[in-house]
Coordinates of C-alpha atoms (C1' of nucleotides) in Angstrom, one line a residue:
Chain A
M1 CA 4.6 126.5 19.4
S2 CA 5.0 124.9 23.1
M3 CA 4.1 126.8 26.1
F4 CA 5.8 126.9 29.4
T5 CA 4.5 127.0 33.1
I6 CA 6.0 129.9 35.4
G7 CA 8.3 127.5 36.8
E8 CA 9.8 126.2 33.9
F9 CA 9.9 129.4 32.3
S10 CA 11.7 131.0 35.2
R11 CA 14.2 128.3 35.1
I12 CA 15.2 128.9 31.5
A13 CA 15.3 132.5 31.9
R14 CA 17.1 132.2 35.3
V15 CA 14.8 134.6 37.2
S16 CA 12.3 134.0 39.8
P17 CA 8.6 133.2 39.3
R18 CA 7.9 136.0 42.1
Q19 CA 10.0 138.6 39.4
L20 CA 7.8 137.3 36.3
R21 CA 4.8 137.8 38.5
H22 CA 5.8 141.2 39.6
Y23 CA 6.5 142.5 36.1
E24 CA 3.3 141.2 35.4
A25 CA 1.7 143.4 37.7
L26 CA 3.7 146.5 36.9
G27 CA 2.3 145.9 33.2
F28 CA 5.4 145.6 31.2
F29 CA 5.6 141.6 30.8
A30 CA 2.7 139.2 31.0
P31 CA 2.4 135.6 30.2
E32 CA 1.4 134.9 26.4
Q33 CA -1.8 132.8 27.8
I34 CA -3.7 132.6 31.3
D35 CA -5.7 129.6 32.0
P36 CA -9.2 131.0 32.9
E37 CA -9.7 128.2 35.0
T38 CA -7.0 127.7 37.2
G39 CA -5.3 131.1 36.8
Y40 CA -2.2 129.4 35.6
R41 CA 0.3 131.2 33.5
F42 CA 1.7 130.1 30.4
Y43 CA 4.7 131.6 28.7
S44 CA 6.5 130.8 25.2
A45 CA 9.9 130.9 24.0
L46 CA 9.4 134.1 21.9
Q47 CA 8.8 136.0 25.3
L48 CA 12.5 135.5 26.0
P49 CA 14.0 138.2 24.0
R50 CA 11.6 140.9 25.6
L51 CA 12.7 139.4 28.7
N52 CA 16.4 139.6 28.2
R53 CA 16.3 143.2 27.0
I54 CA 14.1 144.0 30.4
L55 CA 17.1 142.3 32.3
A56 CA 19.6 144.1 30.2
L57 CA 18.4 147.4 31.0
K58 CA 18.0 146.6 34.7
E59 CA 21.8 145.8 34.5
L60 CA 22.4 149.3 33.2
G61 CA 20.9 150.2 36.8
L62 CA 17.8 151.7 35.2
T63 CA 14.4 151.8 37.4
L64 CA 11.7 149.6 36.5
A65 CA 9.7 152.7 35.9
Q66 CA 12.2 154.0 33.5
I67 CA 12.2 150.6 31.8
Q68 CA 8.7 150.6 31.3
H69 CA 8.6 154.1 29.9
L70 CA 11.7 152.8 27.5
L71 CA 9.8 149.9 26.2
E72 CA 6.3 151.3 26.0
E73 CA 6.8 154.9 24.6
E74 CA 9.5 153.9 21.8
I75 CA 11.9 156.3 23.0
S76 CA 14.2 158.3 20.9
A77 CA 17.9 157.6 20.6
E78 CA 19.0 161.1 22.0
E79 CA 16.6 160.5 25.2
L80 CA 18.0 157.1 26.1
H81 CA 21.6 158.9 25.4
G82 CA 20.6 161.4 27.9
M83 CA 19.2 158.7 30.4
L84 CA 22.6 156.7 29.9
T85 CA 24.7 159.7 30.4
L86 CA 22.9 160.6 33.5
R87 CA 23.2 157.0 35.0
K88 CA 26.8 157.1 34.4
A89 CA 27.3 160.4 36.3
Q90 CA 25.3 159.0 39.3
I91 CA 27.5 155.8 39.2
E92 CA 30.5 157.8 39.3
Q93 CA 29.2 159.7 42.0
T94 CA 28.7 156.5 43.9
I95 CA 32.0 154.8 43.4
Q96 CA 33.9 158.1 44.8
G97 CA 31.5 158.0 47.8
E98 CA 32.5 154.4 48.2
F99 CA 36.1 154.8 47.7
A100 CA 35.6 157.5 50.5
R101 CA 34.1 154.8 52.9
I102 CA 36.8 152.5 52.1
Q103 CA 39.2 155.1 53.0
T104 CA 38.0 155.8 56.2
I105 CA 37.4 152.2 57.1
E106 CA 41.1 151.5 56.0
A107 CA 42.2 154.3 58.4
R108 CA 40.0 152.7 61.5
L109 CA 41.4 149.4 60.9
R110 CA 44.7 151.0 61.2
Q111 CA 43.8 152.7 64.3
I112 CA 42.6 149.3 65.7
E113 CA 45.6 147.5 64.8
R114 CA 47.9 150.1 66.6
H115 CA 45.7 150.2 69.4
D116 CA 45.5 154.0 69.0
T117 CA 42.5 155.9 70.6
P118 CA 39.6 155.6 68.6
T119 CA 38.2 158.7 66.5
D120 CA 34.9 157.9 66.5
D121 CA 33.3 161.1 66.8
V122 CA 34.6 163.0 63.8
V123 CA 32.2 164.0 61.4
L124 CA 32.0 165.2 58.1
K125 CA 29.7 168.0 57.4
A126 CA 28.9 170.3 54.5
I127 CA 28.3 173.9 55.8
P128 CA 26.0 176.3 54.1
A129 CA 26.9 180.0 53.9
Q130 CA 26.1 181.8 57.1
T131 CA 26.4 185.3 58.5
V132 CA 28.3 186.7 61.3
L133 CA 28.3 189.6 63.4
S134 CA 32.3 189.6 64.0
L135 CA 35.6 191.5 64.9
R136 CA 39.0 190.3 63.5
Q137 CA 42.2 191.3 65.2
V138 CA 45.8 190.2 65.7
V139 CA 45.9 189.5 69.4
P140 CA 49.7 189.2 71.0
S141 CA 49.0 186.3 73.4
L142 CA 46.7 183.8 74.6
E143 CA 45.7 186.0 77.6
A144 CA 45.0 188.7 75.2
G145 CA 42.8 186.6 73.2
F146 CA 40.8 185.6 76.1
A147 CA 40.2 189.2 77.1
L148 CA 38.9 190.0 73.9
M149 CA 36.8 187.3 73.7
A150 CA 35.3 188.1 77.0
Q151 CA 34.8 191.8 76.2
V152 CA 33.2 190.8 72.6
Y153 CA 30.9 188.6 74.6
R154 CA 29.7 191.3 77.1
S155 CA 29.2 193.8 74.5
V156 CA 26.9 192.0 72.3
P157 CA 22.9 192.2 73.6
R158 CA 21.5 188.8 73.4
R159 CA 18.6 189.7 71.2
G160 CA 16.6 187.8 68.5
G161 CA 18.8 186.7 65.4
I162 CA 22.0 186.4 67.7
G163 CA 23.2 182.8 67.7
H164 CA 25.8 181.1 68.7
F165 CA 29.3 182.6 70.1
A166 CA 32.3 181.5 67.6
V167 CA 35.9 182.1 67.1
V168 CA 37.6 181.8 63.8
L169 CA 41.4 181.1 63.7
H170 CA 42.9 182.6 60.5
S171 CA 46.6 182.2 61.6
D172 CA 47.8 178.5 61.8
S173 CA 46.4 176.8 65.0
F174 CA 49.2 175.9 66.4
E175 CA 50.7 179.5 66.6
T176 CA 50.4 181.0 70.1
E177 CA 51.2 184.6 69.7
H178 CA 50.2 187.4 67.4
M179 CA 47.3 185.1 66.4
D180 CA 44.9 186.3 64.0
V181 CA 41.8 185.8 65.2
E182 CA 38.0 186.8 64.3
M183 CA 35.2 186.4 66.9
G184 CA 31.8 187.2 67.3
F185 CA 28.2 185.7 66.8
L186 CA 26.7 183.5 64.3
L187 CA 23.3 185.4 62.8
T188 CA 20.1 183.5 62.7
Q189 CA 18.6 186.3 60.9
D190 CA 20.0 188.7 58.6
R191 CA 19.0 192.0 60.0
A192 CA 21.5 192.6 62.2
A193 CA 23.7 196.1 62.4
P194 CA 27.3 196.7 63.3
I195 CA 28.1 197.4 67.0
T196 CA 31.1 199.5 68.4
L197 CA 32.6 198.2 71.6
A198 CA 33.8 200.4 74.4
D199 CA 37.3 200.9 73.3
G200 CA 35.9 202.1 69.8
Q201 CA 36.5 198.9 68.0
T202 CA 33.5 198.0 65.7
M203 CA 32.1 194.8 64.8
T204 CA 30.8 194.2 61.4
V205 CA 28.2 191.8 59.4
R206 CA 29.9 189.9 56.9
T207 CA 29.0 186.8 54.7
V208 CA 31.0 183.6 55.4
P209 CA 31.1 181.5 52.3
A210 CA 29.4 177.9 52.1
V211 CA 32.3 175.1 52.7
A212 CA 31.5 171.7 50.9
T213 CA 33.5 169.5 53.5
M214 CA 34.5 170.3 57.3
A215 CA 35.8 167.9 59.4
T216 CA 34.0 168.5 63.0
L217 CA 34.7 167.4 66.4
V218 CA 32.7 168.2 69.7
C219 CA 34.9 169.0 72.7
V220 CA 33.3 169.2 76.2
G221 CA 35.4 171.7 78.7
F222 CA 37.6 174.1 77.0
A223 CA 40.7 172.2 78.4
N224 CA 40.2 169.4 76.0
H225 CA 40.1 172.0 73.3
D226 CA 43.9 171.0 72.2
A227 CA 43.2 167.5 72.3
G228 CA 40.2 168.0 69.9
Y229 CA 42.6 169.4 67.7
G230 CA 45.1 166.9 68.0
T231 CA 42.7 164.3 67.1
L232 CA 41.2 166.1 64.1
G233 CA 44.8 166.7 62.9
T234 CA 45.4 163.0 63.2
W235 CA 42.3 162.3 61.6
I236 CA 42.6 164.5 58.5
E237 CA 45.9 163.0 58.2
Q238 CA 45.3 159.2 58.3
H239 CA 42.0 160.1 56.0
H240 CA 44.5 161.7 53.4
W241 CA 42.4 164.8 53.7
Q242 CA 44.2 168.5 53.3
L243 CA 43.6 171.6 55.1
A244 CA 41.5 174.2 52.9
G245 CA 41.1 177.1 55.1
P246 CA 40.8 178.8 58.7
S247 CA 39.3 176.7 61.4
W248 CA 36.3 177.4 63.5
E249 CA 35.6 177.0 67.1
V250 CA 31.4 177.4 67.7
F251 CA 30.5 177.6 71.2
I252 CA 27.3 175.4 71.3
E253 CA 26.9 175.6 75.1
P254 CA 26.3 179.3 75.3
F255 CA 30.1 180.7 76.3
H256 CA 30.7 182.3 79.5
P257 CA 34.4 183.3 80.2
A258 CA 33.8 182.2 83.9
K259 CA 32.7 178.9 83.1
L260 CA 35.2 177.6 80.5
D261 CA 35.2 173.9 81.7
E262 CA 31.7 173.8 81.3
A263 CA 31.8 174.9 77.3
V264 CA 30.5 172.7 74.5
I265 CA 32.6 173.6 71.8
E266 CA 32.3 172.2 68.0
I267 CA 35.7 172.8 66.3
Q268 CA 35.2 172.8 62.4
I269 CA 38.2 172.5 59.7
P270 CA 37.5 172.9 56.2
I271 CA 39.3 170.1 54.1
T272 CA 39.6 169.0 50.7
K273 CA 40.8 165.8 48.7
H274 CA 44.2 166.4 46.8
E275 CA 43.8 167.3 43.0
H276 CA 45.2 164.1 41.5
V277 CA 44.1 160.7 41.4
R278 CA 45.7 159.2 44.3
D279 CA 47.0 155.6 44.5
M280 CA 44.2 154.2 46.8
G281 CA 46.7 152.2 48.7
H282 CA 45.0 149.0 49.0
A283 CA 44.9 145.6 47.5
P284 CA 44.0 145.7 43.5
I285 CA 40.1 146.2 43.5
L286 CA 39.8 145.0 40.0
S287 CA 41.6 141.7 39.6
Chain B
M1 CA 23.3 173.5 81.3
S2 CA 21.0 174.5 78.5
M3 CA 18.5 172.6 76.6
F4 CA 17.7 172.7 72.8
T5 CA 14.5 171.8 71.3
I6 CA 14.4 169.0 68.5
G7 CA 14.5 171.7 66.5
E8 CA 17.6 173.7 67.6
F9 CA 19.2 170.6 68.2
S10 CA 18.8 169.0 64.7
R11 CA 20.1 172.4 63.3
I12 CA 23.3 172.3 65.5
A13 CA 23.8 168.5 64.5
R14 CA 23.0 169.0 60.9
V15 CA 20.5 166.1 61.0
S16 CA 16.6 165.9 60.4
P17 CA 14.4 166.2 63.5
R18 CA 12.8 163.0 61.8
Q19 CA 16.0 161.2 62.2
L20 CA 16.7 161.9 65.9
R21 CA 12.8 160.6 66.6
H22 CA 13.8 157.5 64.4
Y23 CA 17.0 156.9 66.5
E24 CA 14.8 157.2 69.6
A25 CA 12.3 154.7 68.5
L26 CA 15.1 152.4 67.8
G27 CA 16.1 152.8 71.3
F28 CA 19.8 154.1 71.0
F29 CA 19.6 157.9 70.9
A30 CA 17.0 159.5 73.2
P31 CA 16.6 163.1 74.5
E32 CA 17.7 163.9 77.9
Q33 CA 14.6 164.9 78.9
I34 CA 10.8 164.7 77.8
D35 CA 8.4 167.4 79.0
P36 CA 5.3 164.8 80.5
E37 CA 3.1 167.8 79.5
T38 CA 3.5 168.0 75.9
G39 CA 5.8 165.5 75.1
Y40 CA 8.4 168.1 73.7
R41 CA 12.1 166.7 73.8
F42 CA 15.0 168.3 75.1
Y43 CA 18.3 167.8 74.3
S44 CA 21.7 168.9 75.6
A45 CA 24.9 169.8 74.2
L46 CA 26.5 166.9 75.7
Q47 CA 24.6 164.4 73.9
L48 CA 26.3 165.5 70.4
P49 CA 29.6 163.4 71.0
R50 CA 27.0 160.4 71.3
L51 CA 25.3 161.3 68.0
N52 CA 28.5 162.0 66.3
R53 CA 29.6 158.7 67.1
I54 CA 26.7 157.2 65.6
L55 CA 26.9 159.4 62.5
A56 CA 30.4 158.7 61.8
L57 CA 29.7 154.8 62.2
K58 CA 27.0 155.2 59.7
E59 CA 29.5 157.1 57.6
L60 CA 31.2 153.8 57.5
G61 CA 28.0 152.0 56.0
L62 CA 27.1 149.9 58.8
T63 CA 23.5 149.6 59.4
L64 CA 21.5 151.0 62.3
A65 CA 21.3 147.4 63.8
Q66 CA 25.2 147.2 63.8
I67 CA 25.5 150.6 65.4
Q68 CA 23.1 149.6 68.0
H69 CA 24.8 146.5 68.9
L70 CA 28.0 148.4 68.7
L71 CA 26.6 151.0 71.2
E72 CA 25.4 148.6 73.7
E73 CA 27.4 145.8 73.9
E74 CA 30.6 147.7 74.1
I75 CA 32.1 145.4 71.7
S76 CA 35.8 144.3 71.6
A77 CA 38.3 145.6 69.0
E78 CA 38.8 142.1 67.2
E79 CA 35.2 142.2 66.6
L80 CA 34.7 145.8 65.3
H81 CA 38.0 144.8 63.1
G82 CA 35.9 142.1 61.8
M83 CA 33.0 144.1 61.1
L84 CA 35.0 146.5 59.2
T85 CA 36.8 144.2 57.2
L86 CA 33.8 142.7 56.1
R87 CA 32.3 145.8 55.2
K88 CA 35.2 146.6 53.2
A89 CA 35.3 143.6 51.2
Q90 CA 31.7 144.3 50.6
I91 CA 32.3 147.9 49.3
E92 CA 35.0 146.5 47.2
Q93 CA 32.6 144.1 45.5
T94 CA 30.1 147.1 44.9
I95 CA 32.7 149.0 43.3
Q96 CA 33.8 146.2 41.2
G97 CA 30.0 145.9 40.0
E98 CA 29.7 149.4 39.4
F99 CA 32.8 149.6 37.2
A100 CA 31.1 146.9 34.9
R101 CA 28.1 148.9 34.9
I102 CA 29.8 152.1 33.5
Q103 CA 31.5 150.0 31.0
T104 CA 28.1 148.6 29.7
I105 CA 26.6 151.7 29.6
E106 CA 29.6 153.2 28.0
A107 CA 29.5 150.7 25.3
R108 CA 25.9 151.4 24.9
L109 CA 26.5 155.0 24.7
R110 CA 29.1 154.5 22.1
Q111 CA 26.6 152.5 19.9
I112 CA 24.0 155.2 20.1
E113 CA 26.4 157.6 18.9
R114 CA 27.7 155.3 15.6
H115 CA 23.8 154.6 15.2
D116 CA 24.8 151.1 15.4
T117 CA 22.0 148.3 15.8
P118 CA 21.8 148.1 19.8
T119 CA 22.3 144.8 21.6
D120 CA 19.7 145.0 23.9
D121 CA 19.0 141.3 24.8
V122 CA 22.6 140.3 25.7
V123 CA 22.5 139.1 29.0
L124 CA 25.0 138.0 31.7
K125 CA 23.9 134.9 33.4
A126 CA 25.7 132.6 36.0
I127 CA 25.3 128.9 35.0
P128 CA 25.6 126.3 37.8
A129 CA 26.9 122.8 37.1
Q130 CA 24.8 120.6 34.9
T131 CA 24.7 117.1 33.6
V132 CA 24.4 116.2 30.0
L133 CA 23.8 113.1 28.0
S134 CA 25.9 113.9 25.1
L135 CA 28.3 112.8 22.0
R136 CA 31.1 114.3 20.9
Q137 CA 32.6 114.3 17.5
V138 CA 34.6 115.8 14.9
V139 CA 32.0 116.5 11.7
P140 CA 33.8 117.2 8.6
S141 CA 31.1 119.6 7.6
L142 CA 27.9 121.9 8.6
E143 CA 25.6 119.1 6.7
A144 CA 27.5 116.5 8.7
G145 CA 26.8 118.2 11.7
F146 CA 23.2 118.5 10.9
A147 CA 22.4 114.9 10.0
L148 CA 24.2 114.2 13.4
M149 CA 21.8 116.3 15.2
A150 CA 19.1 114.6 13.7
Q151 CA 20.2 111.0 14.4
V152 CA 20.7 111.9 18.2
Y153 CA 17.6 113.7 18.5
R154 CA 15.7 110.8 16.9
S155 CA 17.7 108.1 19.3
V156 CA 17.0 109.6 22.6
P157 CA 13.5 108.8 24.3
R158 CA 11.5 111.8 25.3
R159 CA 11.6 110.5 28.8
G160 CA 11.4 112.2 32.5
G161 CA 14.8 113.8 33.4
I162 CA 15.5 114.7 29.4
G163 CA 15.6 118.5 29.4
H164 CA 16.7 120.8 26.6
F165 CA 18.3 119.4 23.2
A166 CA 22.0 121.3 23.4
V167 CA 24.9 121.6 21.1
V168 CA 28.5 122.7 22.4
L169 CA 31.1 124.0 19.9
H170 CA 34.5 122.9 21.1
S171 CA 36.2 124.1 18.4
D172 CA 36.4 127.9 17.2
S173 CA 32.9 129.0 16.3
F174 CA 34.0 130.5 12.7
E175 CA 35.1 127.2 11.8
T176 CA 33.0 125.4 9.2
E177 CA 35.0 122.1 8.4
H178 CA 36.3 119.7 11.0
M179 CA 34.1 121.2 13.7
D180 CA 34.5 119.6 16.9
V181 CA 31.0 119.2 18.4
E182 CA 29.3 117.8 21.3
M183 CA 25.5 117.4 21.1
G184 CA 22.9 116.0 23.3
F185 CA 20.3 116.5 26.1
L186 CA 20.6 118.8 29.6
L187 CA 19.5 116.3 32.1
T188 CA 17.0 117.5 34.9
Q189 CA 17.6 114.5 36.8
D190 CA 20.6 112.4 37.7
R191 CA 19.3 109.1 36.8
A192 CA 20.3 108.7 33.3
A193 CA 22.0 105.5 31.6
P194 CA 24.5 105.8 28.4
I195 CA 22.6 105.0 25.1
T196 CA 24.1 103.4 22.0
L197 CA 22.8 104.7 18.7
A198 CA 22.1 102.6 15.9
D199 CA 25.6 103.2 14.2
G200 CA 27.5 102.3 17.4
Q201 CA 28.6 105.5 18.8
T202 CA 27.7 105.7 22.5
M203 CA 26.3 109.0 24.3
T204 CA 27.4 109.1 27.5
V205 CA 26.7 111.0 30.6
R206 CA 29.1 113.8 32.1
T207 CA 29.0 116.8 34.4
V208 CA 29.8 120.2 33.2
P209 CA 31.3 122.4 35.5
A210 CA 29.4 125.8 36.5
V211 CA 30.5 128.8 34.7
A212 CA 30.5 132.2 36.6
T213 CA 29.8 134.5 33.6
M214 CA 28.3 133.5 30.1
A215 CA 27.2 136.3 27.9
T216 CA 23.7 134.9 26.3
L217 CA 21.2 135.6 23.5
V218 CA 18.1 134.2 22.4
C219 CA 17.8 133.7 18.8
V220 CA 14.4 133.0 16.8
G221 CA 15.0 130.7 13.8
F222 CA 18.1 128.8 12.9
A223 CA 18.6 131.2 10.1
N224 CA 19.3 134.0 12.7
H225 CA 21.7 131.9 14.7
D226 CA 24.8 133.5 12.5
A227 CA 23.6 136.9 13.4
G228 CA 23.3 136.1 17.0
Y229 CA 27.0 135.0 17.1
G230 CA 27.9 138.3 15.7
T231 CA 26.0 140.3 18.1
L232 CA 27.3 138.4 21.1
G233 CA 30.9 138.9 19.7
T234 CA 30.4 142.5 19.0
W235 CA 28.8 143.0 22.6
I236 CA 31.9 141.0 24.4
E237 CA 34.6 142.8 22.4
Q238 CA 33.0 146.3 23.3
H239 CA 32.7 145.3 27.2
H240 CA 36.2 144.3 27.3
W241 CA 35.8 140.8 28.3
Q242 CA 37.4 137.7 26.8
L243 CA 36.3 134.6 25.6
A244 CA 36.7 131.6 28.3
G245 CA 35.5 128.3 26.5
P246 CA 33.3 126.4 24.1
S247 CA 30.1 127.9 23.6
W248 CA 26.7 126.3 23.6
E249 CA 23.4 126.3 21.9
V250 CA 20.5 125.3 23.8
F251 CA 17.3 124.7 21.8
I252 CA 14.5 126.5 24.1
E253 CA 11.8 125.7 21.8
P254 CA 12.0 121.7 21.0
F255 CA 14.7 121.0 18.5
H256 CA 13.0 119.5 15.5
P257 CA 15.1 119.0 12.3
A258 CA 12.4 119.8 9.6
K259 CA 11.5 123.0 11.7
L260 CA 14.6 124.5 11.9
D261 CA 13.1 128.2 11.1
E262 CA 10.8 127.7 14.3
A263 CA 13.6 126.9 16.4
V264 CA 14.2 129.3 19.3
I265 CA 17.9 128.8 20.5
E266 CA 19.8 130.4 23.6
I267 CA 23.5 130.8 22.8
Q268 CA 25.6 131.0 25.5
I269 CA 29.4 132.2 25.6
P270 CA 31.5 131.8 28.7
I271 CA 33.2 134.6 29.4
T272 CA 36.0 136.3 31.8
K273 CA 37.6 139.9 32.7
H274 CA 41.3 140.3 31.6
E275 CA 43.4 139.2 34.6
H276 CA 45.2 142.8 35.0
V277 CA 43.7 146.3 36.2
R278 CA 42.7 147.4 33.0
D279 CA 42.7 151.6 32.2
M280 CA 39.1 152.1 32.7
G281 CA 39.1 154.4 29.4
H282 CA 36.8 157.0 30.9
A283 CA 37.6 160.5 32.6
P284 CA 39.2 160.3 35.8
I285 CA 36.5 159.3 38.3
L286 CA 38.4 160.6 41.4
S287 CA 39.2 164.0 40.7
Chain C
dT1 C1' -2.2 109.4 49.9
dT2 C1' 2.1 112.1 49.4
dG3 C1' 5.0 115.6 46.8
dC4 C1' 5.1 119.2 43.6
dT5 C1' 3.4 123.0 41.4
dC6 C1' 0.6 126.5 40.9
dC7 C1' -2.4 130.3 42.6
dT8 C1' -3.4 134.9 45.5
dC9 C1' -2.7 138.0 49.2
dA10 C1' 0.3 140.3 52.5
dC11 C1' 3.8 141.4 55.1
dG12 C1' 8.8 142.6 55.6
dT13 C1' 13.2 145.0 53.9
dC14 C1' 16.0 149.9 55.1
dA15 C1' 16.2 154.6 57.0
dC16 C1' 13.8 157.6 57.0
dG17 C1' 10.8 161.4 54.0
dT18 C1' 6.6 163.5 53.8
dG19 C1' 1.9 165.0 54.6
dA20 C1' -2.3 164.9 57.8
dG21 C1' -4.3 166.6 61.6
dG22 C1' -3.8 168.6 66.1
dT23 C1' -1.9 171.7 69.8
dG24 C1' 0.7 175.3 72.6
dG25 C1' 3.2 179.8 73.2
dC26 C1' 4.7 184.6 71.1
Chain D
dT1 C1' -5.3 186.4 64.5
dT2 C1' -1.4 184.5 62.0
dG3 C1' 3.3 181.7 61.9
dC4 C1' 6.1 178.8 63.9
dT5 C1' 7.4 174.7 66.2
dC6 C1' 6.4 170.8 68.2
dC7 C1' 3.6 166.3 68.6
dT8 C1' 1.8 161.5 66.8
dC9 C1' 0.3 158.5 63.7
dA10 C1' 1.0 156.4 59.2
dC11 C1' 1.8 155.7 54.2
dG12 C1' 5.4 155.7 51.0
dT13 C1' 9.8 154.3 48.9
dC14 C1' 12.1 149.7 45.6
dA15 C1' 12.3 145.4 43.7
dC16 C1' 11.2 142.0 45.0
dG17 C1' 11.9 137.6 49.3
dT18 C1' 9.3 134.9 51.9
dG19 C1' 5.7 132.7 54.2
dA20 C1' 0.3 131.7 54.7
dG21 C1' -3.2 129.4 53.4
dG22 C1' -5.5 126.8 49.3
dT23 C1' -6.1 124.4 45.1
dG24 C1' -5.2 120.6 41.0
dG25 C1' -2.7 116.6 38.7
dC26 C1' 0.5 112.8 38.9

DNA sequence: TTGCTCCTCACGTCACGTGAGGTGGC
DNA sequence: TTGCTCCTCACGTCACGTGAGGTGGC
């Protein structure tokens, strides 16, 4: 039985010498002999099947720790089945993510090609469930809406637990008459009581469910607010998402009715992917 | 203009405080103010658009170094287009790889479910171009093949540059009569001259082109050689690859005609994916 | 003597997560 | 006084790649 130096063996197995030393350091693939004088490692051809087994498992995307476990513990078929099923699910996740990324990139490429203004600052976020102290009403006009905002804003004492001022547009955002709006404050603590306004209307506390995906955009100045909706709408269309609920306007910079041009507003629009597998619309990936 | 501490700002932007400090350390996103006494960082709402731009670029899969470059150098549209096109190609590559991995995993899962013997040690390798000193002949029977192997083996002096003994099966591997075989030695240096055997036949030097994908398997003992082909054939079929050329047998453990049961042989079969996009055969990934 | 291969550290990768140990205002 | 938030190091992640500095046989 002839022996190979680490260089020869690495050329036969097509792995790097460093890799062989690494697996040895981790303790699951050592040379058959080590010269006590020089420290030279010697491997035999009979070690190839084990090394290949390791490489095959690595190809499945298992970590070296998992492989080590698997080699040492003589794992049961079910356990292996479980590990692989898990890995498969993980990979499917990543593939989904990569597809989404490709779509975003393609949308950006098309933008550049058409010399459109970039939509650099649209960001997807997951919003957890939150509680709000709010009032919901149908307002006849934009002016009436502003008046209500000012009234609500004045009526709530700035105490602990009161967070950002926010408006929810329950009717289509391009409606400007008879808008169904909700307005109030995000709560940072759960302990808040209803508040009755001067005209007798009552702001109540409710929990808003989490939203998995929101397309968000920050606008500086209330005047840029419409442009913000435009940008978000274009972005959503170009990336093949669909609207999935009422949009939010969160006033990051404390809302003040007299200083609307200093407002900093984050617009949040819930979106979702279509239900069916779509034509990805790009050159064949698997050719 | 109100300011936010790192905690408040991180909650608004939905990033971690550590992340904000990290971007500051890298030099492309600093707080608007730092308290010289306490070192406390203060951010303003007007910094959100820049941060969101960074997050959006990160979503495209750009590295922070690229993003920094992009933010500082006021990059041209073409350059950005180039970067994104490159990224897109990279992502398509990864997706292909992930699909292949899923197929491998699914094949293994089916094996486990059917309690088949595992094919743990089949490994895919890319083989670069190599030169061989070899003789090609149609042999009438297996016995004649062995005799030829022994003759060739004896006729070549073990000098520098002479590597492993190898056999190439040019006819279908399940033929046992009138096999078209090539045999000889892999060369580790290019300087080798033709050799004429005792019976007048000549071994010539030729260059074997590189093979992108070989399915390989190491067999111990010539007797296990047929089982090896079986395993490889099953593997290739289960993973939906196709044969793409003559298979090789490389004798890792120096070939000796009298000690065939001590032989260690790597079988290599060139394979390729089908030309068309296939039905991936698993549950819808994009749902 | 020059090359080649081998050896053992040990740092670098990438974008942060996660303590450790300490401070300042309600 | 206890909590909470902030601060600054500094190690860990994952699987090696890549020198640095030194040795031994043709």
